[in-house]
Amino acid sequence: MMIKADPMLMIPGPTPVPASVLEVLARAPIGHRSSEFKATMKSVYTRLKWIFQTEQPVFLYTASGTGAMEAALVNTVNPGELVLVLSCGVFSKRWAEIAKTLGMNVTLQEIPDGQAFSPDDVAGILKAQSGFKAVCLIQSETSTGVLNPVESLTAAIKQHSDALVFVDTVTSLAAAPFYMDQWGVDIAVSGSQKGFMTPPGLAFLAVSERAMAAHKTCKTPGYYFNFTQNEKNIESGQTPYTPAVSLIRGLDKALEMMQTDGLEAIFKRHQLTQSMAREAMRRLGLALFVESDILASPAVTSVIPPQGVSVDDIRAGLREQFGITIANGQKDLIGKIFRIGHLGAIFPRDMLTTLSALEILLYQSGYRQYPLGTAVGAAQEVMVASHD
Amino acid sequence: MMIKADPMLMIPGPTPVPASVLEVLARAPIGHRSSEFKATMKSVYTRLKWIFQTEQPVFLYTASGTGAMEAALVNTVNPGELVLVLSCGVFSKRWAEIAKTLGMNVTLQEIPDGQAFSPDDVAGILKAQSGFKAVCLIQSETSTGVLNPVESLTAAIKQHSDALVFVDTVTSLAAAPFYMDQWGVDIAVSGSQKGFMTPPGLAFLAVSERAMAAHKTCKTPGYYFNFTQNEKNIESGQTPYTPAVSLIRGLDKALEMMQTDGLEAIFKRHQLTQSMAREAMRRLGLALFVESDILASPAVTSVIPPQGVSVDDIRAGLREQFGITIANGQKDLIGKIFRIGHLGAIFPRDMLTTLSALEILLYQSGYRQYPLGTAVGAAQEVMVASHD
């Protein structure tokens, strides 16, 4: 078929880009040293601080979120120094891979997929071993759908050590509450293709005074991601090297829309689509991979398919019949869970669409415990209740 | 809210434009006498013949469908000559308004809203009065959702008179089967913003040899819409006056996609979304304004709201909560029906979305006879059955 519904991304990134942002992205690039672009860049720098809820500098890199993770470590930790990584899935574990590659001395603490860390876990680890330069963790573990309680984990880390706290907020920023300064986080990183409703290509890194101080004593801070180079360009509304001009102009538009709505409204919308997904799956009798509502990410909902139903078949059917993409599990979880993204410019309308299509696929795959309309009916009820 | 779902048009035109067509529309215009544009124009002329299922010429006007209706009459009927208009709603009645304005002698035959003409009706009318130069009718009456049986009506007209047969196929072309030559229709008109998946601005007029012969004897054939001027430009891939270049390039892309899929697949898709809408409304206990499935337009479904439920409220809620636009009734039917469009680039996915949202609005408006999920469940069943 040539005539088909435009693709609908229900994955935890890249997320859909609103038409108003696409229009800006379609404009011809302007020079990155022009006064027009400097004004845009200054606006972006200011707005990024608001997103991270920080008064401290936020750097913008033309890179993926992984680049910003490397930036955090390479700028602050010397080879041979101790790094603790709290891993609860593929993305939090990446901190360890990066740190090892950079020659750091890594302690990797892993918990089973689908679980979050507790402050007690952290206290136990830090009582057993000390001397960490940095503790790396994640807020929303995209591979499992877990939301770590970053506020209390950061407090526990600070109580039991002097380590810097680095948080991967790639899929949590602008979806789950995150308060960099208030919580005392030292570095937080994110990327444009997530809650920012912008295509991939930009990474953001918010940095505390403590982390900047560590950077000043770092012997191997790297070049492209170097904090000093980036910091000194902020004042003049520039970046040290040529940035992705078009993406940044689109990002400024997206951030403007986000500021107009406010963080509370954005969090509430994510919570609503998340609740719709979770309630629909429960009503269909399916098991949620993260059972606790509080420890579930507002960016992505992981679901265990019914016995005998293939994740590949569901995903292929959703794509072919409806033009909808949802995610498979990753690594060990491939085929064991499917993941419905609800991050960024995703609305209750999209969730009704996805759930009614998904329900058809489950039915076609032989799972017929409940009549058609059951899952989407549950989501409709959640939506109706949200208006009461 | 600045961040909201992009608008979703579930009205019988303008219809959604696929991303692949939008991309072409966004290109800078080229000269309308350039060889590149002539090639596009030739392609469009050929493809339009296929859509109308005719070997006879199809003219393209930069105008709305109403312009093409005027073109049909002004080019073939002299002032004072007799015209029969078979009116079953706002749009079919427009033939009479145009003919009167042009000084023609109009016999207006009206049937109640929601009804279609039968061949017996037509035979009765033509036995009671003769001498018509043209009989004007409509295939899909957009204001009520009726689909006239044009094939048998045309046969009845030809059996009982020598009149030319003019059919408004504005919202039926590329949605319901229409075979210009096989059925013996003399003029058929349509517009870009309907089944053609292109923005408004272009009108099409297919013309038979008989209608061209009538044109040659017409004393007041007008200027802009003149058949002779348009006919002689077809060979060279031109239009007599500057056309809407960008729209035509987008149209060519849309027609290419339509040809690749084939008419059968396009009709089938319209039938499916129509059935989903009709079955969902029936399951909710709502009355369809056109009871017969056979006489219901595959472009639009008209529904009588439950007692006490305001069409305005439903439409406002759909727009505000979901970004979805459906249509009100027109003229006497304002507030008495709502109309769900399913014309052009509308897919089962869109119908699931719209029905689940509409069901929420009905529920919020106090209509709670059935649990949430009932309407969309019925539509899901129709879709599942279509795959069996």
CSV table of N, CA and C in Angstrom, one decimal, chain B residues 46-132:
chain,number,residue,atom,x,y,z
B,46,THR,N,-3.8,12.6,-17.4
B,46,THR,CA,-4.0,11.1,-17.6
B,46,THR,C,-4.5,10.4,-16.4
B,47,ARG,N,-4.0,10.8,-15.3
B,47,ARG,CA,-4.4,10.1,-14.0
B,47,ARG,C,-5.8,10.5,-13.6
B,48,LEU,N,-6.2,11.7,-13.9
B,48,LEU,CA,-7.6,12.1,-13.6
B,48,LEU,C,-8.6,11.3,-14.4
B,49,LYS,N,-8.2,11.0,-15.7
B,49,LYS,CA,-9.1,10.1,-16.5
B,49,LYS,C,-9.3,8.8,-15.8
B,50,TRP,N,-8.3,8.3,-15.3
B,50,TRP,CA,-8.4,7.0,-14.6
B,50,TRP,C,-9.3,7.1,-13.4
B,51,ILE,N,-9.2,8.2,-12.6
B,51,ILE,CA,-10.0,8.3,-11.4
B,51,ILE,C,-11.5,8.4,-11.8
B,52,PHE,N,-11.8,9.1,-12.9
B,52,PHE,CA,-13.2,9.2,-13.4
B,52,PHE,C,-13.6,8.0,-14.2
B,53,GLN,N,-12.7,7.1,-14.5
B,53,GLN,CA,-12.9,6.0,-15.3
B,53,GLN,C,-13.5,6.4,-16.7
B,54,THR,N,-12.8,7.3,-17.3
B,54,THR,CA,-13.2,7.8,-18.6
B,54,THR,C,-12.1,7.9,-19.6
B,55,GLU,N,-12.5,7.8,-20.9
B,55,GLU,CA,-11.5,8.0,-22.0
B,55,GLU,C,-11.6,9.4,-22.5
B,56,GLN,N,-12.6,10.1,-22.0
B,56,GLN,CA,-12.9,11.5,-22.5
B,56,GLN,C,-12.1,12.5,-21.7
B,57,PRO,N,-12.0,13.7,-22.1
B,57,PRO,CA,-11.2,14.7,-21.4
B,57,PRO,C,-11.6,15.0,-20.0
B,58,VAL,N,-10.6,15.3,-19.2
B,58,VAL,CA,-10.9,15.9,-17.9
B,58,VAL,C,-10.2,17.2,-17.8
B,59,PHE,N,-11.0,18.2,-17.4
B,59,PHE,CA,-10.4,19.6,-17.2
B,59,PHE,C,-10.0,19.8,-15.8
B,60,LEU,N,-8.9,20.6,-15.6
B,60,LEU,CA,-8.6,20.9,-14.2
B,60,LEU,C,-8.7,22.4,-14.1
B,61,TYR,N,-9.5,22.8,-13.1
B,61,TYR,CA,-9.6,24.3,-12.9
B,61,TYR,C,-9.0,24.6,-11.5
B,62,THR,N,-8.4,25.8,-11.5
B,62,THR,CA,-8.0,26.3,-10.2
B,62,THR,C,-9.2,27.0,-9.6
B,63,ALA,N,-10.0,26.3,-8.8
B,63,ALA,CA,-11.3,26.7,-8.3
B,63,ALA,C,-11.8,25.7,-7.3
B,64,SER,N,-12.9,26.0,-6.7
B,64,SER,CA,-13.5,25.0,-5.8
B,64,SER,C,-14.4,24.1,-6.7
B,65,GLY,N,-15.0,23.0,-6.1
B,65,GLY,CA,-15.9,22.2,-6.8
B,65,GLY,C,-17.1,22.9,-7.3
B,66,THR,N,-17.5,24.0,-6.6
B,66,THR,CA,-18.7,24.8,-7.0
B,66,THR,C,-18.3,25.5,-8.4
B,67,GLY,N,-17.1,25.9,-8.5
B,67,GLY,CA,-16.7,26.4,-9.8
B,67,GLY,C,-16.9,25.4,-11.0
B,68,ALA,N,-16.5,24.2,-10.7
B,68,ALA,CA,-16.7,23.2,-11.7
B,68,ALA,C,-18.2,22.9,-12.0
B,69,MET,N,-19.0,23.0,-11.0
B,69,MET,CA,-20.5,22.9,-11.2
B,69,MET,C,-21.0,24.0,-12.1
B,70,GLU,N,-20.6,25.2,-11.8
B,70,GLU,CA,-20.9,26.3,-12.7
B,70,GLU,C,-20.4,26.1,-14.1
B,71,ALA,N,-19.2,25.6,-14.2
B,71,ALA,CA,-18.6,25.3,-15.5
B,71,ALA,C,-19.4,24.3,-16.3
B,72,ALA,N,-20.0,23.3,-15.6
B,72,ALA,CA,-20.8,22.3,-16.3
B,72,ALA,C,-22.0,23.0,-16.9
B,73,LEU,N,-22.7,23.8,-16.2
B,73,LEU,CA,-23.9,24.4,-16.7
B,73,LEU,C,-23.7,25.5,-17.7
B,74,VAL,N,-22.7,26.4,-17.4
B,74,VAL,CA,-22.5,27.6,-18.2
B,74,VAL,C,-22.0,27.2,-19.6
B,75,ASN,N,-21.3,26.1,-19.7
B,75,ASN,CA,-20.8,25.7,-20.9
B,75,ASN,C,-21.7,24.9,-21.8
B,76,THR,N,-22.8,24.5,-21.3
B,76,THR,CA,-23.7,23.5,-22.1
B,76,THR,C,-25.1,23.9,-22.2
B,77,VAL,N,-25.6,24.8,-21.3
B,77,VAL,CA,-27.0,25.1,-21.2
B,77,VAL,C,-27.2,26.6,-21.5
B,78,ASN,N,-28.1,27.0,-22.4
B,78,ASN,CA,-28.3,28.4,-22.6
B,78,ASN,C,-29.3,28.9,-21.6
B,79,PRO,N,-29.2,30.2,-21.3
B,79,PRO,CA,-30.3,30.8,-20.5
B,79,PRO,C,-31.7,30.6,-21.1
B,80,GLY,N,-32.6,30.3,-20.2
B,80,GLY,CA,-34.0,30.0,-20.6
B,80,GLY,C,-34.2,28.5,-20.9
B,81,GLU,N,-33.2,27.7,-21.1
B,81,GLU,CA,-33.4,26.3,-21.3
B,81,GLU,C,-33.7,25.6,-20.0
B,82,LEU,N,-34.3,24.4,-20.1
B,82,LEU,CA,-34.8,23.7,-19.0
B,82,LEU,C,-33.8,22.8,-18.3
B,83,VAL,N,-33.7,22.9,-17.0
B,83,VAL,CA,-32.7,22.1,-16.2
B,83,VAL,C,-33.5,21.4,-15.1
B,84,LEU,N,-33.4,20.1,-14.9
B,84,LEU,CA,-34.0,19.4,-13.8
B,84,LEU,C,-32.9,19.1,-12.7
B,85,VAL,N,-33.2,19.5,-11.5
B,85,VAL,CA,-32.3,19.3,-10.4
B,85,VAL,C,-32.9,18.3,-9.4
B,86,LEU,N,-32.2,17.2,-9.2
B,86,LEU,CA,-32.7,16.2,-8.2
B,86,LEU,C,-32.0,16.5,-6.9
B,87,SER,N,-32.7,17.2,-6.0
B,87,SER,CA,-32.1,17.6,-4.7
B,87,SER,C,-32.4,16.8,-3.5
B,88,CYS,N,-31.4,16.3,-2.8
B,88,CYS,CA,-31.6,15.5,-1.6
B,88,CYS,C,-30.8,16.2,-0.5
B,89,GLY,N,-30.4,17.5,-0.6
B,89,GLY,CA,-29.7,18.1,0.4
B,89,GLY,C,-29.0,19.4,-0.1
B,90,VAL,N,-28.2,20.0,0.8
B,90,VAL,CA,-27.6,21.3,0.5
B,90,VAL,C,-26.8,21.3,-0.8
B,91,PHE,N,-26.0,20.3,-1.0
B,91,PHE,CA,-25.1,20.3,-2.1
B,91,PHE,C,-25.8,20.0,-3.5
B,92,SER,N,-26.7,19.1,-3.5
B,92,SER,CA,-27.4,18.8,-4.7
B,92,SER,C,-28.3,20.0,-5.1
B,93,LYS,N,-28.8,20.7,-4.1
B,93,LYS,CA,-29.6,21.8,-4.3
B,93,LYS,C,-28.9,23.0,-4.9
B,94,ARG,N,-27.5,23.0,-4.7
B,94,ARG,CA,-26.7,24.1,-5.2
B,94,ARG,C,-26.8,24.1,-6.8
B,95,TRP,N,-26.9,22.9,-7.4
B,95,TRP,CA,-27.1,22.9,-8.9
B,95,TRP,C,-28.3,23.9,-9.3
B,96,ALA,N,-29.3,23.9,-8.5
B,96,ALA,CA,-30.5,24.7,-8.8
B,96,ALA,C,-30.1,26.2,-8.6
B,97,GLU,N,-29.4,26.5,-7.6
B,97,GLU,CA,-29.0,27.9,-7.3
B,97,GLU,C,-28.1,28.4,-8.4
B,98,ILE,N,-27.2,27.6,-8.9
B,98,ILE,CA,-26.3,28.0,-9.9
B,98,ILE,C,-27.1,28.2,-11.2
B,99,ALA,N,-27.9,27.2,-11.6
B,99,ALA,CA,-28.7,27.3,-12.8
B,99,ALA,C,-29.6,28.5,-12.9
B,100,LYS,N,-30.2,28.8,-11.7
B,100,LYS,CA,-31.1,30.0,-11.6
B,100,LYS,C,-30.3,31.3,-11.9
B,101,THR,N,-29.2,31.4,-11.2
B,101,THR,CA,-28.4,32.5,-11.3
B,101,THR,C,-27.9,32.8,-12.7
B,102,LEU,N,-27.7,31.7,-13.5
B,102,LEU,CA,-27.3,31.7,-14.9
B,102,LEU,C,-28.5,31.9,-15.8
B,103,GLY,N,-29.7,32.1,-15.2
B,103,GLY,CA,-30.9,32.4,-16.1
B,103,GLY,C,-31.5,31.2,-16.7
B,104,MET,N,-31.2,30.0,-16.2
B,104,MET,CA,-31.8,28.8,-16.7
B,104,MET,C,-33.2,28.6,-16.1
B,105,ASN,N,-33.9,27.8,-16.7
B,105,ASN,CA,-35.3,27.5,-16.3
B,105,ASN,C,-35.3,26.2,-15.5
B,106,VAL,N,-35.4,26.3,-14.1
B,106,VAL,CA,-35.1,25.2,-13.3
B,106,VAL,C,-36.3,24.5,-12.7
B,107,THR,N,-36.4,23.2,-12.8
B,107,THR,CA,-37.3,22.4,-12.1
B,107,THR,C,-36.6,21.7,-11.0
B,108,LEU,N,-37.0,22.1,-9.7
B,108,LEU,CA,-36.3,21.5,-8.6
B,108,LEU,C,-37.2,20.4,-8.0
B,109,GLN,N,-36.6,19.2,-7.9
B,109,GLN,CA,-37.3,18.1,-7.3
B,109,GLN,C,-36.6,17.7,-6.0
B,110,GLU,N,-37.3,17.9,-4.9
B,110,GLU,CA,-36.6,17.7,-3.6
B,110,GLU,C,-37.2,16.4,-2.9
B,111,ILE,N,-36.4,15.7,-2.2
B,111,ILE,CA,-36.9,14.7,-1.3
B,111,ILE,C,-36.3,15.0,0.1
B,112,PRO,N,-36.9,14.4,1.1
B,112,PRO,CA,-36.5,14.7,2.4
B,112,PRO,C,-35.0,14.4,2.7
B,113,ASP,N,-34.4,15.1,3.6
B,113,ASP,CA,-33.1,14.9,4.0
B,113,ASP,C,-32.9,13.4,4.5
B,114,GLY,N,-31.8,12.8,4.1
B,114,GLY,CA,-31.5,11.5,4.5
B,114,GLY,C,-32.0,10.4,3.6
B,115,GLN,N,-32.8,10.8,2.5
B,115,GLN,CA,-33.3,9.9,1.5
B,115,GLN,C,-32.5,10.0,0.2
B,116,ALA,N,-32.5,8.9,-0.5
B,116,ALA,CA,-31.9,8.9,-1.8
B,116,ALA,C,-33.0,8.8,-2.9
B,117,PHE,N,-32.6,9.2,-4.1
B,117,PHE,CA,-33.6,9.1,-5.2
B,117,PHE,C,-33.5,7.6,-5.7
B,118,SER,N,-34.7,7.2,-6.2
B,118,SER,CA,-34.8,5.9,-6.9
B,118,SER,C,-35.0,6.1,-8.3
B,119,PRO,N,-34.7,5.0,-9.2
B,119,PRO,CA,-35.0,5.1,-10.6
B,119,PRO,C,-36.4,5.4,-10.9
B,120,ASP,N,-37.3,4.9,-10.0
B,120,ASP,CA,-38.8,5.1,-10.2
B,120,ASP,C,-39.1,6.6,-10.0
B,121,ASP,N,-38.5,7.2,-9.0
B,121,ASP,CA,-38.7,8.6,-8.8
B,121,ASP,C,-38.4,9.4,-10.0
B,122,VAL,N,-37.2,9.0,-10.6
B,122,VAL,CA,-36.7,9.7,-11.8
B,122,VAL,C,-37.7,9.5,-13.0
B,123,ALA,N,-38.1,8.3,-13.2
B,123,ALA,CA,-39.0,7.9,-14.3
B,123,ALA,C,-40.3,8.7,-14.1
B,124,GLY,N,-40.8,8.8,-12.9
B,124,GLY,CA,-42.0,9.5,-12.6
B,124,GLY,C,-41.9,11.0,-13.0
B,125,ILE,N,-40.8,11.6,-12.6
B,125,ILE,CA,-40.6,13.0,-12.8
B,125,ILE,C,-40.5,13.3,-14.3
B,126,LEU,N,-39.7,12.4,-15.0
B,126,LEU,CA,-39.5,12.7,-16.5
B,126,LEU,C,-40.7,12.3,-17.3
B,127,LYS,N,-41.6,11.5,-16.8
B,127,LYS,CA,-42.9,11.2,-17.5
B,127,LYS,C,-43.8,12.4,-17.3
B,128,ALA,N,-43.7,13.1,-16.2
B,128,ALA,CA,-44.6,14.2,-15.9
B,128,ALA,C,-44.2,15.5,-16.6
B,129,GLN,N,-42.8,15.6,-16.9
B,129,GLN,CA,-42.3,16.8,-17.5
B,129,GLN,C,-41.2,16.5,-18.5
B,130,SER,N,-41.1,17.1,-19.7
B,130,SER,CA,-40.1,16.7,-20.6
B,130,SER,C,-39.4,18.0,-21.1
B,131,GLY,N,-38.4,17.8,-22.0
B,131,GLY,CA,-37.7,19.0,-22.6
B,131,GLY,C,-36.5,19.4,-21.8
B,132,PHE,N,-36.0,18.7,-20.9
B,132,PHE,CA,-34.8,19.1,-20.1
B,132,PHE,C,-33.6,19.0,-20.9
